[in-house]
Structures are given as C-alpha cells and as structure tokens.
mmCIF file of C-alpha atoms in Angstrom:
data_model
loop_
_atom_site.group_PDB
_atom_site.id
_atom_site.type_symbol
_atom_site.label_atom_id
_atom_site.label_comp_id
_atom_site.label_asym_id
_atom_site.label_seq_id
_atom_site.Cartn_x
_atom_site.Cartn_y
_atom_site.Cartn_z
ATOM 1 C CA UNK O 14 0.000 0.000 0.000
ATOM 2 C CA UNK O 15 2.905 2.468 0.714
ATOM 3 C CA UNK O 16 4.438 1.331 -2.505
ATOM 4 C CA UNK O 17 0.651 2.676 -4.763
ATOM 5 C CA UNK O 18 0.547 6.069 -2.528
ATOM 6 C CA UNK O 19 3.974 6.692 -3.428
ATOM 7 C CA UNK O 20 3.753 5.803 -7.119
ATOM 8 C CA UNK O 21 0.672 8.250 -7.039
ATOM 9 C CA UNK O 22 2.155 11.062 -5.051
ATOM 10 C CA UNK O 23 5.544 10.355 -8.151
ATOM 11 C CA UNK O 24 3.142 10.746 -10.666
ATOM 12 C CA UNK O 25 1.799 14.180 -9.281
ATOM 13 C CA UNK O 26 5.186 15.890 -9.281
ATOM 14 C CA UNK O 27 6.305 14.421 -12.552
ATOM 15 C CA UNK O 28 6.726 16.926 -15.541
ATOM 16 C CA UNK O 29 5.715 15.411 -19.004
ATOM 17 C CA UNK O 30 5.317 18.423 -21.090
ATOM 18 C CA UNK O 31 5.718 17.733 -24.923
ATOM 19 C CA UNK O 32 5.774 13.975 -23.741
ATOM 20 C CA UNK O 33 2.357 12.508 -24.451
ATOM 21 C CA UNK O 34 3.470 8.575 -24.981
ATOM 22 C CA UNK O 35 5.771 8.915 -21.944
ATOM 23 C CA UNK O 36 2.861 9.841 -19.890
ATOM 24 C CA UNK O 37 0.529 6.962 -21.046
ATOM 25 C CA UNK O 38 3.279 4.407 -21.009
ATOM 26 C CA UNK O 39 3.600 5.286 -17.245
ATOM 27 C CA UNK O 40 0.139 5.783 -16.193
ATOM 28 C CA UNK O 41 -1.837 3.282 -17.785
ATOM 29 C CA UNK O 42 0.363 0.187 -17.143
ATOM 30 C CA UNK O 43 0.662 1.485 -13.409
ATOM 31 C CA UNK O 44 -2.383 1.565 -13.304
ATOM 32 C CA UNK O 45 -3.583 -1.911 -14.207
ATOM 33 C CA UNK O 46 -0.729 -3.548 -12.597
ATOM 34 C CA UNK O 47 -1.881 -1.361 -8.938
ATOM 35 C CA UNK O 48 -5.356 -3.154 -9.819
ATOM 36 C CA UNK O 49 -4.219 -6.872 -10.383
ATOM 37 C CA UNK O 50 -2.032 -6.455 -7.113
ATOM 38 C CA UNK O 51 -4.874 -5.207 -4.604
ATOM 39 C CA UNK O 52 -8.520 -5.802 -6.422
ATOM 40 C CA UNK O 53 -8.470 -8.220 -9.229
ATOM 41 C CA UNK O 54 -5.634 -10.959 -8.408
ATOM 42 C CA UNK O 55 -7.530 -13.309 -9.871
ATOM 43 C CA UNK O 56 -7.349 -11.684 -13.147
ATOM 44 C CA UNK O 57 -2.816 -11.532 -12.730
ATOM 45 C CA UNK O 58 -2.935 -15.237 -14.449
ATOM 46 C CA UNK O 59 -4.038 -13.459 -17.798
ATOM 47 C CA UNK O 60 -1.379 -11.606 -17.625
ATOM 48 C CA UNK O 61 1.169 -13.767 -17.029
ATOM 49 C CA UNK O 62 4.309 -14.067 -20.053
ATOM 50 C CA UNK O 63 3.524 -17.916 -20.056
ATOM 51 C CA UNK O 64 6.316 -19.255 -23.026
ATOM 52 C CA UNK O 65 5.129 -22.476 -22.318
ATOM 53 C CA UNK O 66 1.391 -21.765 -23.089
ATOM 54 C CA UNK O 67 2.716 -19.289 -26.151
ATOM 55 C CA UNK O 68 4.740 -22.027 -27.751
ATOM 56 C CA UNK O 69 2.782 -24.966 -27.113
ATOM 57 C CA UNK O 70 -0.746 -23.569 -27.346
ATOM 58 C CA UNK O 71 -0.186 -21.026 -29.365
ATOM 59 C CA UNK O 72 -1.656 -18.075 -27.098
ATOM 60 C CA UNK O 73 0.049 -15.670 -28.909
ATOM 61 C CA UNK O 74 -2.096 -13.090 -27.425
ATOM 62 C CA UNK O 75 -0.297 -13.515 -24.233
ATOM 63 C CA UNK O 76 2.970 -11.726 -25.867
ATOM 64 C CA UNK O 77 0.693 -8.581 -26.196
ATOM 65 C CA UNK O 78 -0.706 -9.036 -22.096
ATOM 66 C CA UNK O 79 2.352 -10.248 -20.773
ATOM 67 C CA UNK O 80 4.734 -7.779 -22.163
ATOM 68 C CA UNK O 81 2.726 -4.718 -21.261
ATOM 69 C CA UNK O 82 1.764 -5.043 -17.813
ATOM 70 C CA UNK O 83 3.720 -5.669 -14.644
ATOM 71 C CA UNK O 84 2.707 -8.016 -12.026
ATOM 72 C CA UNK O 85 5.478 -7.189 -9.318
ATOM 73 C CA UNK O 86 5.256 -3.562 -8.151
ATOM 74 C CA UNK O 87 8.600 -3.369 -7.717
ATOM 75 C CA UNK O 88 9.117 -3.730 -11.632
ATOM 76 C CA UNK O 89 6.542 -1.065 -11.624
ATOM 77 C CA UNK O 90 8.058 1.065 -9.714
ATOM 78 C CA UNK O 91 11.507 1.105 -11.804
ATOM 79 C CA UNK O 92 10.599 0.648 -14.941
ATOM 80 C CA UNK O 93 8.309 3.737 -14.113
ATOM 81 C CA UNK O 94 10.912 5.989 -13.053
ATOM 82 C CA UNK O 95 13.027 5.141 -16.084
ATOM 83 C CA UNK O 96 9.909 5.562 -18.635
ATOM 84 C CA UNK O 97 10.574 9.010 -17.111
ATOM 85 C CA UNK O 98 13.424 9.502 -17.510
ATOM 86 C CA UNK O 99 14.067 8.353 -20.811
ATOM 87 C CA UNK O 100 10.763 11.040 -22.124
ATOM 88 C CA UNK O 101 13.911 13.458 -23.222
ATOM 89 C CA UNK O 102 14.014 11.101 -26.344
ATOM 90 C CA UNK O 103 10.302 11.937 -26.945
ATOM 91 C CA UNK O 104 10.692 15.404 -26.748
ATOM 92 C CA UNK O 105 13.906 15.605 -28.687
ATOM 93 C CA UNK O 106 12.412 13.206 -31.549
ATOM 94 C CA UNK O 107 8.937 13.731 -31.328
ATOM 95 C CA UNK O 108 6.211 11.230 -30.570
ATOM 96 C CA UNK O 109 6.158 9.419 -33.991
ATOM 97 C CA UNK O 110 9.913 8.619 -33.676
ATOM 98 C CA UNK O 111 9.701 7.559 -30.523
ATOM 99 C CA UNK O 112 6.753 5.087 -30.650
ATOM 100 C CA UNK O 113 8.401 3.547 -33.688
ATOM 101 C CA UNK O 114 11.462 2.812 -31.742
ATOM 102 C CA UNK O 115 9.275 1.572 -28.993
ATOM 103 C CA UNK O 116 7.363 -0.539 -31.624
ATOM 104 C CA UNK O 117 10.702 -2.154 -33.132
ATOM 105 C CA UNK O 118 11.773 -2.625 -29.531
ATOM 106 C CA UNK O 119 9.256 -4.419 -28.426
ATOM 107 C CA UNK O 120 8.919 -6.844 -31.443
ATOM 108 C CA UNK O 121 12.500 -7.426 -31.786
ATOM 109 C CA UNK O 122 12.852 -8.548 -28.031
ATOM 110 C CA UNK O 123 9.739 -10.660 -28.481
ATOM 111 C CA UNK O 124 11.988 -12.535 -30.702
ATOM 112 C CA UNK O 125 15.022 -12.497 -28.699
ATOM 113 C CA UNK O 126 13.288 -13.914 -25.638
ATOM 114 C CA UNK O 127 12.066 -17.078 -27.318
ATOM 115 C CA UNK O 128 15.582 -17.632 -29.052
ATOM 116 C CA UNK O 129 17.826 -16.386 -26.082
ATOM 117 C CA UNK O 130 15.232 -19.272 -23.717
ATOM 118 C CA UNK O 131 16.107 -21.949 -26.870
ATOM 119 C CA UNK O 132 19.577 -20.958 -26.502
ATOM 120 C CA UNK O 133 19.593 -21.471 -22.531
ATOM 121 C CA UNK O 134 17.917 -24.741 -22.649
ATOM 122 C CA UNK O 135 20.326 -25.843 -25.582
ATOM 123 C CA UNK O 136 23.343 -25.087 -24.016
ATOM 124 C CA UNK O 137 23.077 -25.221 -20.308
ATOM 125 C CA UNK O 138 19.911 -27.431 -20.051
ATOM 126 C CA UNK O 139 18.074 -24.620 -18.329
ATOM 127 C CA UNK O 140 13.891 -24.938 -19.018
ATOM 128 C CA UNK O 141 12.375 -21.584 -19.108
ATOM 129 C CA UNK O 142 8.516 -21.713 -19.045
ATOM 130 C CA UNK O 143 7.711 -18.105 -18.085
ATOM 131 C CA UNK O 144 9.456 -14.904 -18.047
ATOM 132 C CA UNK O 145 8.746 -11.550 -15.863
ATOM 133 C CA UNK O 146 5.797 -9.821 -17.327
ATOM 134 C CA UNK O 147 5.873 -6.265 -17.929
ATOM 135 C CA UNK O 148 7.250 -3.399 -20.448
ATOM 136 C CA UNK O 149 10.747 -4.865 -19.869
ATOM 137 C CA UNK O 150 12.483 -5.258 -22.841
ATOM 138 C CA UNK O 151 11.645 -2.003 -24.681
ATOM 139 C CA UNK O 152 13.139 -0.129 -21.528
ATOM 140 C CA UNK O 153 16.441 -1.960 -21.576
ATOM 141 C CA UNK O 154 16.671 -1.254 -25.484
ATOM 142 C CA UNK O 155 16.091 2.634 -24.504
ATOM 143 C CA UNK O 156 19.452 2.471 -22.708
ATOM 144 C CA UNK O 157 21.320 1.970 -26.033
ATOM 145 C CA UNK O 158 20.551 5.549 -26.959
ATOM 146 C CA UNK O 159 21.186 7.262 -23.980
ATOM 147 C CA UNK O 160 24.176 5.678 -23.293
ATOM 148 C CA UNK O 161 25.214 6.367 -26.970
ATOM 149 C CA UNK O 162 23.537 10.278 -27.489
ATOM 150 C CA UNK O 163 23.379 11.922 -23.980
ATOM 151 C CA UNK O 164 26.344 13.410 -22.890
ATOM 152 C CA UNK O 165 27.852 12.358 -19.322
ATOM 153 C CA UNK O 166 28.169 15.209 -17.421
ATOM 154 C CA UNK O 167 30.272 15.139 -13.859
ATOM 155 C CA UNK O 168 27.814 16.042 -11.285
ATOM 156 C CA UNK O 169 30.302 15.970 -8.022
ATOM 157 C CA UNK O 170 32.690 13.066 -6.660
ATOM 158 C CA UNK O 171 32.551 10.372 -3.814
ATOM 159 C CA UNK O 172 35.575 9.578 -1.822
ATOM 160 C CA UNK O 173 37.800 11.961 -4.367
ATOM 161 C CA UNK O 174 37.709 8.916 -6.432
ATOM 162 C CA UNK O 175 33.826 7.549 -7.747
ATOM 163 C CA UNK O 176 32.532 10.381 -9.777
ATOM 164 C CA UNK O 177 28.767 10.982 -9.668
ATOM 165 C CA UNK O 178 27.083 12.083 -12.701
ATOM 166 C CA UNK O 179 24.040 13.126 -14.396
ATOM 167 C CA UNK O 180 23.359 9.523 -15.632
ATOM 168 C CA UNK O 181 24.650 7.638 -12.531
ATOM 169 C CA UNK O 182 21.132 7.966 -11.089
ATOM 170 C CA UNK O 183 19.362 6.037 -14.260
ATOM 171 C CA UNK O 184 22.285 3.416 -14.330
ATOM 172 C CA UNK O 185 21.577 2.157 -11.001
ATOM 173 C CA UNK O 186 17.728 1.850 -11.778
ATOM 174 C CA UNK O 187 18.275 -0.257 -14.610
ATOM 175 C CA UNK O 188 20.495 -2.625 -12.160
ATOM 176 C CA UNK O 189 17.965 -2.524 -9.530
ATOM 177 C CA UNK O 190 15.454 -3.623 -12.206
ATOM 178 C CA UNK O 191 18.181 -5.997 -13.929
ATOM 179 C CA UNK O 192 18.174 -8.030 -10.469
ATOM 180 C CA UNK O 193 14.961 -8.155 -9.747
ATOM 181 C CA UNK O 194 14.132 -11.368 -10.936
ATOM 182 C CA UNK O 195 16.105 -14.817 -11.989
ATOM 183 C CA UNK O 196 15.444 -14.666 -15.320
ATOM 184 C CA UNK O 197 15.190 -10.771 -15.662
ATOM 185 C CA UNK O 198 18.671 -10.664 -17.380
ATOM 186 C CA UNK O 199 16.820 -12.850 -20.469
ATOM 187 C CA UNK O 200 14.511 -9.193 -21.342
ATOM 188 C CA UNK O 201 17.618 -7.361 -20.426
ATOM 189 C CA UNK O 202 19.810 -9.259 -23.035
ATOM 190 C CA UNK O 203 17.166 -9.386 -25.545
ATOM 191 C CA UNK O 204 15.964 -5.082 -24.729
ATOM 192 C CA UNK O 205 19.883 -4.551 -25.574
ATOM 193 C CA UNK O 206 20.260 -6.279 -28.456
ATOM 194 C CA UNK O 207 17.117 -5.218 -29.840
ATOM 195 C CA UNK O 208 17.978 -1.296 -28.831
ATOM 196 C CA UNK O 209 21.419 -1.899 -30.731
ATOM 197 C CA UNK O 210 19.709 -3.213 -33.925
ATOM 198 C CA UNK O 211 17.136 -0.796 -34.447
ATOM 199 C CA UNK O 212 19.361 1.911 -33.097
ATOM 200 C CA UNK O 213 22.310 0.732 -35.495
ATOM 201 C CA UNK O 214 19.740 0.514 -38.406
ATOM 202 C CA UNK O 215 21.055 -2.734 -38.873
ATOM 203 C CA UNK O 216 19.154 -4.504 -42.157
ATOM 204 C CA UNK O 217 17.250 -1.654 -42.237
ATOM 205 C CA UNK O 218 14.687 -2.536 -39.602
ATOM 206 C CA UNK O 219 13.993 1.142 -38.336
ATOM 207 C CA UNK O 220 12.313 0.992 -41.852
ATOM 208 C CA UNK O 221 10.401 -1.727 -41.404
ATOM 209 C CA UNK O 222 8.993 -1.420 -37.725
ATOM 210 C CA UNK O 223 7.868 1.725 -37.532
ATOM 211 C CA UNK O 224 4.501 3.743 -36.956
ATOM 212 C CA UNK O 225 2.461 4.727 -40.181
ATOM 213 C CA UNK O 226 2.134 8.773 -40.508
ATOM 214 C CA UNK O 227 -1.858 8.293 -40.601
ATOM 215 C CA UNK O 228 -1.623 5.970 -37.120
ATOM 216 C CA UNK O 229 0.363 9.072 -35.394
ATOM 217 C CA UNK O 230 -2.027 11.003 -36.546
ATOM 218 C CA UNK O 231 -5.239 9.303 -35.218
ATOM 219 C CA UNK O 232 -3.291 9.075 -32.179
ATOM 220 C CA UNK O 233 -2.154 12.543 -32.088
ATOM 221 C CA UNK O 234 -6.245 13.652 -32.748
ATOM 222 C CA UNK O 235 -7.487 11.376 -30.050
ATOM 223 C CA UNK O 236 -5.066 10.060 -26.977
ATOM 224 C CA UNK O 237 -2.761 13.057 -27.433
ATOM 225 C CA UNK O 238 -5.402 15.582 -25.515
ATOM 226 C CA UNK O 239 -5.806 13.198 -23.127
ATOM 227 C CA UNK O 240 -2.269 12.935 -22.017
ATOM 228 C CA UNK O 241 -0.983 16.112 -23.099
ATOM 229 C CA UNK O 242 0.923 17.707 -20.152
ATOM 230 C CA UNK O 243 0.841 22.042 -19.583
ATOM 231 C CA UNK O 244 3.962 23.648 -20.260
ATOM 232 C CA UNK O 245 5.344 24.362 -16.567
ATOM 233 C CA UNK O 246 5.210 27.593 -15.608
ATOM 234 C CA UNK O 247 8.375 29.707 -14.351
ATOM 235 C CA UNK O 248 8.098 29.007 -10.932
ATOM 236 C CA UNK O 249 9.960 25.560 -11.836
ATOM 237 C CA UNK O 250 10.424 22.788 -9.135
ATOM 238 C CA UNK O 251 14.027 22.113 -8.475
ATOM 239 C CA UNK O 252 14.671 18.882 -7.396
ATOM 240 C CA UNK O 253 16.258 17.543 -4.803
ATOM 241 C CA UNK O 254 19.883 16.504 -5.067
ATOM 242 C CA UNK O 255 21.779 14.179 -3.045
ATOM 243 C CA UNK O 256 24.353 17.259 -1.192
ATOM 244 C CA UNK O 257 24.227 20.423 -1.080
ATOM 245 C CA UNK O 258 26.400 21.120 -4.545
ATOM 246 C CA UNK O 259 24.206 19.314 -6.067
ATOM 247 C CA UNK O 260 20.797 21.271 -5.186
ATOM 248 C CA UNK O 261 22.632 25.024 -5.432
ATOM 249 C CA UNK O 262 24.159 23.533 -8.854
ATOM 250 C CA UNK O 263 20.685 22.260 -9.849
ATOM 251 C CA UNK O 264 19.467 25.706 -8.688
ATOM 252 C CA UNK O 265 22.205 27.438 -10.818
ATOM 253 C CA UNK O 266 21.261 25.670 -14.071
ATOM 254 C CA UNK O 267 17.364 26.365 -13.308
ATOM 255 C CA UNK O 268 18.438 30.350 -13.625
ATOM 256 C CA UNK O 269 20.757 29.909 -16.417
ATOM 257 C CA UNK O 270 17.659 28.595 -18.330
ATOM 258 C CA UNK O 271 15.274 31.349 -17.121
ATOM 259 C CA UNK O 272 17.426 33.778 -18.315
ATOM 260 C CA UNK O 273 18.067 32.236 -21.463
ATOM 261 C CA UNK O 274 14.131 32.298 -21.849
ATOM 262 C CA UNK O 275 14.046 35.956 -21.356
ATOM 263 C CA UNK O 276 16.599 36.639 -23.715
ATOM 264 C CA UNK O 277 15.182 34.461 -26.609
ATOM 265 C CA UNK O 278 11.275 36.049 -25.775
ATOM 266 C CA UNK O 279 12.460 39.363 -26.413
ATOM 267 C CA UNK O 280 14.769 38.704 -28.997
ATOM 268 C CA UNK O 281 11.999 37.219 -30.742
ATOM 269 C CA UNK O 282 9.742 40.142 -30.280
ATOM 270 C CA UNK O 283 12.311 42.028 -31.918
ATOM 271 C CA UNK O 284 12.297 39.837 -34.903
ATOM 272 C CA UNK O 285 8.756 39.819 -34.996
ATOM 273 C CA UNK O 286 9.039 43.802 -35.350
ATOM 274 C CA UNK O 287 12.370 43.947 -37.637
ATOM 275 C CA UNK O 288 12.464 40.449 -39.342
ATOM 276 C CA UNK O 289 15.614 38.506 -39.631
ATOM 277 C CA UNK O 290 16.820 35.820 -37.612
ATOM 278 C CA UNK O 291 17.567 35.390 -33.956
ATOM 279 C CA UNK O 292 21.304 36.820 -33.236
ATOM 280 C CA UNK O 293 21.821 33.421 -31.031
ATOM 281 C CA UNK O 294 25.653 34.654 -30.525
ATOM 282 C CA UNK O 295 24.295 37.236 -28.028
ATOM 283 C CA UNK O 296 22.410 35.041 -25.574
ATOM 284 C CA UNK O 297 25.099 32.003 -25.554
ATOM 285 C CA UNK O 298 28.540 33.257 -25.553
ATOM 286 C CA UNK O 299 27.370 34.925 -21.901
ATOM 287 C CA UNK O 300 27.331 31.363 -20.584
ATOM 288 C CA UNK O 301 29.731 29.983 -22.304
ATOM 289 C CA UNK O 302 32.493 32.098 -21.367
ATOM 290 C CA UNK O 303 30.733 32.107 -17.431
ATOM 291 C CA UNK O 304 33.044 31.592 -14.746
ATOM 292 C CA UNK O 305 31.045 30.111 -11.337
ATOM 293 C CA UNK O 306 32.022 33.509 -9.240
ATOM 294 C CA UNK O 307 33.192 36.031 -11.566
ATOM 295 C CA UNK O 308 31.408 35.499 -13.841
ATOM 296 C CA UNK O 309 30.008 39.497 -13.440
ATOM 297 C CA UNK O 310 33.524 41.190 -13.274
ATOM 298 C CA UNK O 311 34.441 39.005 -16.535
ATOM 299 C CA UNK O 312 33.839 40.497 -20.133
ATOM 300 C CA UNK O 313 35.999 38.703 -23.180
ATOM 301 C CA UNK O 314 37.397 41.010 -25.607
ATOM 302 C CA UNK O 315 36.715 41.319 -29.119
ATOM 303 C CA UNK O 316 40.733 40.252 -29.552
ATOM 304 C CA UNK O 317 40.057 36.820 -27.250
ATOM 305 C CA UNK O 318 36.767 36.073 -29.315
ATOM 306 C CA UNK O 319 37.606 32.405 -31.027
ATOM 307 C CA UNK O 320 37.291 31.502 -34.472
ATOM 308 C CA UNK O 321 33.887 30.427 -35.693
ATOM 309 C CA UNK O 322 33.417 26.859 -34.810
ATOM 310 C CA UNK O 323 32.773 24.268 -37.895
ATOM 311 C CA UNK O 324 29.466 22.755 -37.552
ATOM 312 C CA UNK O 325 29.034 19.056 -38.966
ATOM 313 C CA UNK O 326 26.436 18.706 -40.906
ATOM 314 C CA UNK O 327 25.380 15.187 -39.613
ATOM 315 C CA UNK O 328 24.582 17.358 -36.062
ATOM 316 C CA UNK O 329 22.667 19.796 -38.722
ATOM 317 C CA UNK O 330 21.001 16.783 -40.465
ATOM 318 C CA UNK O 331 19.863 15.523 -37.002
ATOM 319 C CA UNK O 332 18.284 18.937 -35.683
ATOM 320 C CA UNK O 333 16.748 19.486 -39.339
ATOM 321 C CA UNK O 334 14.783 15.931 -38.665
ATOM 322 C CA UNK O 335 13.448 17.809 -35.583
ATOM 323 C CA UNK O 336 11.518 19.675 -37.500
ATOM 324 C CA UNK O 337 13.932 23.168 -37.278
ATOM 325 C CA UNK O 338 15.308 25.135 -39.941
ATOM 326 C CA UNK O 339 18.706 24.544 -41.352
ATOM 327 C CA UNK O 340 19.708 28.532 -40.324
ATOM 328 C CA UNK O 341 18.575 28.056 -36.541
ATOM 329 C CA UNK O 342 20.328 24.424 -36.353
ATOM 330 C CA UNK O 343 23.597 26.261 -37.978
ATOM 331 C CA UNK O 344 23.300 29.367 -35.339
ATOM 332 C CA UNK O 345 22.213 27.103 -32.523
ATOM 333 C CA UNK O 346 25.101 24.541 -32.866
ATOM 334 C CA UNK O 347 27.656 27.385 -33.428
ATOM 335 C CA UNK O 348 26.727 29.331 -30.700
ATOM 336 C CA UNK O 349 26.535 26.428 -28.503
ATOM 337 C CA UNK O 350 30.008 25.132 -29.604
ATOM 338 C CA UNK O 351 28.898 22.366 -31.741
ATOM 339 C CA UNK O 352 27.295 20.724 -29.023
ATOM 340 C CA UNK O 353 24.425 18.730 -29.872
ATOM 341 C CA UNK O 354 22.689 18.158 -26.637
ATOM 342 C CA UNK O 355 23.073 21.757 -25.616
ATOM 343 C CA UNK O 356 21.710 23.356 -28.656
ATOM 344 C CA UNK O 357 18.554 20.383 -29.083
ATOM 345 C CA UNK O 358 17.529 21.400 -25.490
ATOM 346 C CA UNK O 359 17.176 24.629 -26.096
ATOM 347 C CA UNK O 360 15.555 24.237 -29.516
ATOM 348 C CA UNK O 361 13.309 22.524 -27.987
ATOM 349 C CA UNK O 362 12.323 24.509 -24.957
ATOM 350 C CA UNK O 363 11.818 27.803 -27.367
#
C-alpha cells in the first residue's frame, strides 16, 4: 500500500510536457498492474508471459498481455521511473519517432526472448517456461541511446575517487530492475540487443517497424489531448539533489535557463518587429564564457573572441529531422560550440 501512494504522489510531481506517450506508457500500465495487485488478483494469471502456453498452445495473445503489464510492483516502480526519464528522447524526436522505436523494440525482443530461452535450454539445459511480465524489454533497449547520445556530465565526486554524474542515477535503476528477478537478465539481453539493432539501423529494420504517418495522426487527434501535459510555468520545481552542490548547482542551471528564456522572448519580439533571424551569438557566448564567481567582473574582448566553430552537418542533419530550420540548427550549434545536446535542449524549450 505504501508502494501505490507513493507511485501516485511520483506521478503528481512528474513533468511530461511535450511527452504525451511517456505519460501513457507510465500511467496506464501502473495503473492496471496497482489493480491486479490489490482488487483483481484473480485476473494476474491473464497476464502472465507464459512461453510455455505461447509455444505450445499457441496463445500468442499472451505476448501482447504479458509484455505490457507488470505483475510485481517493484518492476513497476523502476521501470516507471526510467519511462521518465528516458521522455527526453520523446521530446527531442517527437512522438512518432519515438513510438516507432518503442514498436521495433518491443517486437525485436519478443523474438530475442524465445531464441535467447532456446539458446539457454540448448546449451546449459536450463527450461524456461515463463518470463517476468511487464514493459521490460523495450526499456532496456532505450538504454542503447542514452548511453550512446546523452552526454555524461560530472555532477560531483565520492571519496575523491567515484565520480557521480548526471546519468549515474538512471544506471543504477536499470540494475535494480536488472536483479529483480532470476530470469530478468533474459529481457535485459534481448531489450539490448534489440535497442542496438534498431538503433544501429542494422538490415534496415527502423524501416520496417515503424509507426504509419496516418496511425500518429489518429493518435495525435485522439489520446494526445488526453495525455498532453501544460507547459510548466516559471516558478519551476528544483529537485532535490543528493548534497548540497548538487541542489545550489541544480538551482544554478534552473536560472541559467530562465534567463536564457528571457533573452530568446524578447529577442523574438524584436524579430517579430524587424524580421531577420535570432542573433543566437548574443544570448550564448554569456554562458559559455561564465566563470562560477566572476562570472560578473568578466567580459571577453573582441581580440580573445575564437574563431567560428565548424558545424558538422550530420549534427545539422539531425536537428533538421526535428523539424527546425537549417539557419537556426547552424546558429544554434555554433553558438553552442557544436554541441548537440546543448543546442537540441534549447531548440526545444523555445
């Protein structure tokens, strides 16, 4: 019972602005799997990822019910909190993108499972008749991209020797959820391998698995006002870090962006009245250039101003597939330093 009041009092402070499938991939199967634990036990066996009954009896429709829903509320719980986390690739590649990686995910893992429980019994005589249900092996495929496109950023240090950063967090839910169960690591194996295939476009499958334009759009026209999220306002929560650094850190990035916001609304305005294009190398080079406590007394000189920084057009390419322009993903990547991850966030968020 603690476990369901905290998963609802999680889901109240949780932002998922511009994150509609995030939102209903964490409420929904909560939801059901909160049921089947307190009200409707008696319905969990319908549920259940039976391989046995799948392969033998061909209830294929328990790959659909027993790779959706969780049935141990500690696999609720984690896989919740890293559904959550991983909404940044939703809002970076937009709903359609992410759904189809979900999609390939899911069916390639599907796969996986049946020939990495073949494999086991093969080689070490191990019989596998059921597996963990739950949305297991899509998570552990969303891994593959954020260990491959979000930057790791130092956050502070433990002992002068373990560094902390701004992924360590996420890392140790997915090993939480990894050991879990016995034969968890099965729909972690198969979530990897299926992340590193579609992720790797390898035979072309991000082709093949992915969501039609005119299903997105029936989605976007019906579930998408449903689980829409309102843009927070500027009275942002900051979260709570682990030390002290870490909150007045968190607290220093959470004014950075505010500021940035200002900046872009009025140079906006601006163009709205002039025309032309927002000068993005007046609002970066500010923060770029800050040092943490003189960062007021500091002003670089035209003379120390660097060179213009080559942009890579793959970077370009990738921000264009966004849905921006080619002269604000030039500007933005420039002005940013050619750094991806700085320039897509703030794309995003203006």
């Amino acid at each position: 019972m603690n476990c369901c009041i905290y998963l609802c009092w999680m889901f109240h402070l949780m932002d998922f602005n511009k994150a509609p499938l995030s939102k209903s991939l964490l409420l929904v199967p909560s939801a059901i799997s909160i049921l089947l634990t307190l009200l409707f036990q008696h319905y969990q066996k319908f549920f259940a990822y039976n391989l046995q009954a799948i392969k033998e009896d061909f209830q294929i429709w328990r790959l659909v019910c027993g790779r959706v829903i969780c049935l141990d509320l500690k696999d609720t719980f984690c896989s919740s909190l890293l559904i959550y986390n991983f909404r940044i690739f939703e809002r970076r590649y937009g709903s359609r993108k992410f759904s189809s990686f979900l999609l390939g995910a899911w069916t390639l893992s599907a796969l996986f499972d049946l020939l990495l429980v073949e494999a086991a019994q093969y080689v070490f005589g191990i019989t596998i008749n059921s597996l963990p249900s739950g949305f297991l092996g899509p998570v552990f495929a969303l891994f593959v991209p954020f260990y491959c496109s979000i930057p790791r950023v130092q956050v502070t240090q433990v002992l002068g020797y373990f560094s902390i950063t701004n992924k360590t967090l996420v890392y140790i839910l997915g090993l939480q959820l990894l050991t879990s169960g016995s034969y968890i690591w099965i729909l972690a194996l198969s979530g990897l391998i299926s992340g590193i295939c579609y992720n790797s476009s390898i035979l072309k499958v991000h082709r093949i698995l992915c969501v039609p334009s005119w299903v997105a759009k029936i989605f976007s026209w019906t579930l998408e006002p449903i689980f829409s999220s309102a843009e927070p306002t500027n009275e942002i929560r900051v979260g709570m870090g682990a030390t002290v650094d870490i909150q007045r850190q968190q607290r220093m990035e959470l004014l950075d962006r505010q500021i940035m916001m200002s900046q872009v609304a009025q140079m906006r305005r601006q163009r709205q009245q002039q025309g032309g294009m927002i000068n993005w190398n007046r609002l970066f080079p500010p923060l770029r250039h800050r040092h943490n406590e003189n960062y007021q007394d500091h002003h670089p000189s035209d003379q120390d101003t660097p060179p213009p920084t080559e942009v890579s057009e793959e970077q370009v390419a990738r921000l264009m597939e966004m849905g921006f322009s080619r002269g604000d993903a030039l500007e933005a990547l420039r002005a940013s330093n050619n750094d991806l991850n700085v320039a897509t966030n703030f794309l995003l968020q203006h």
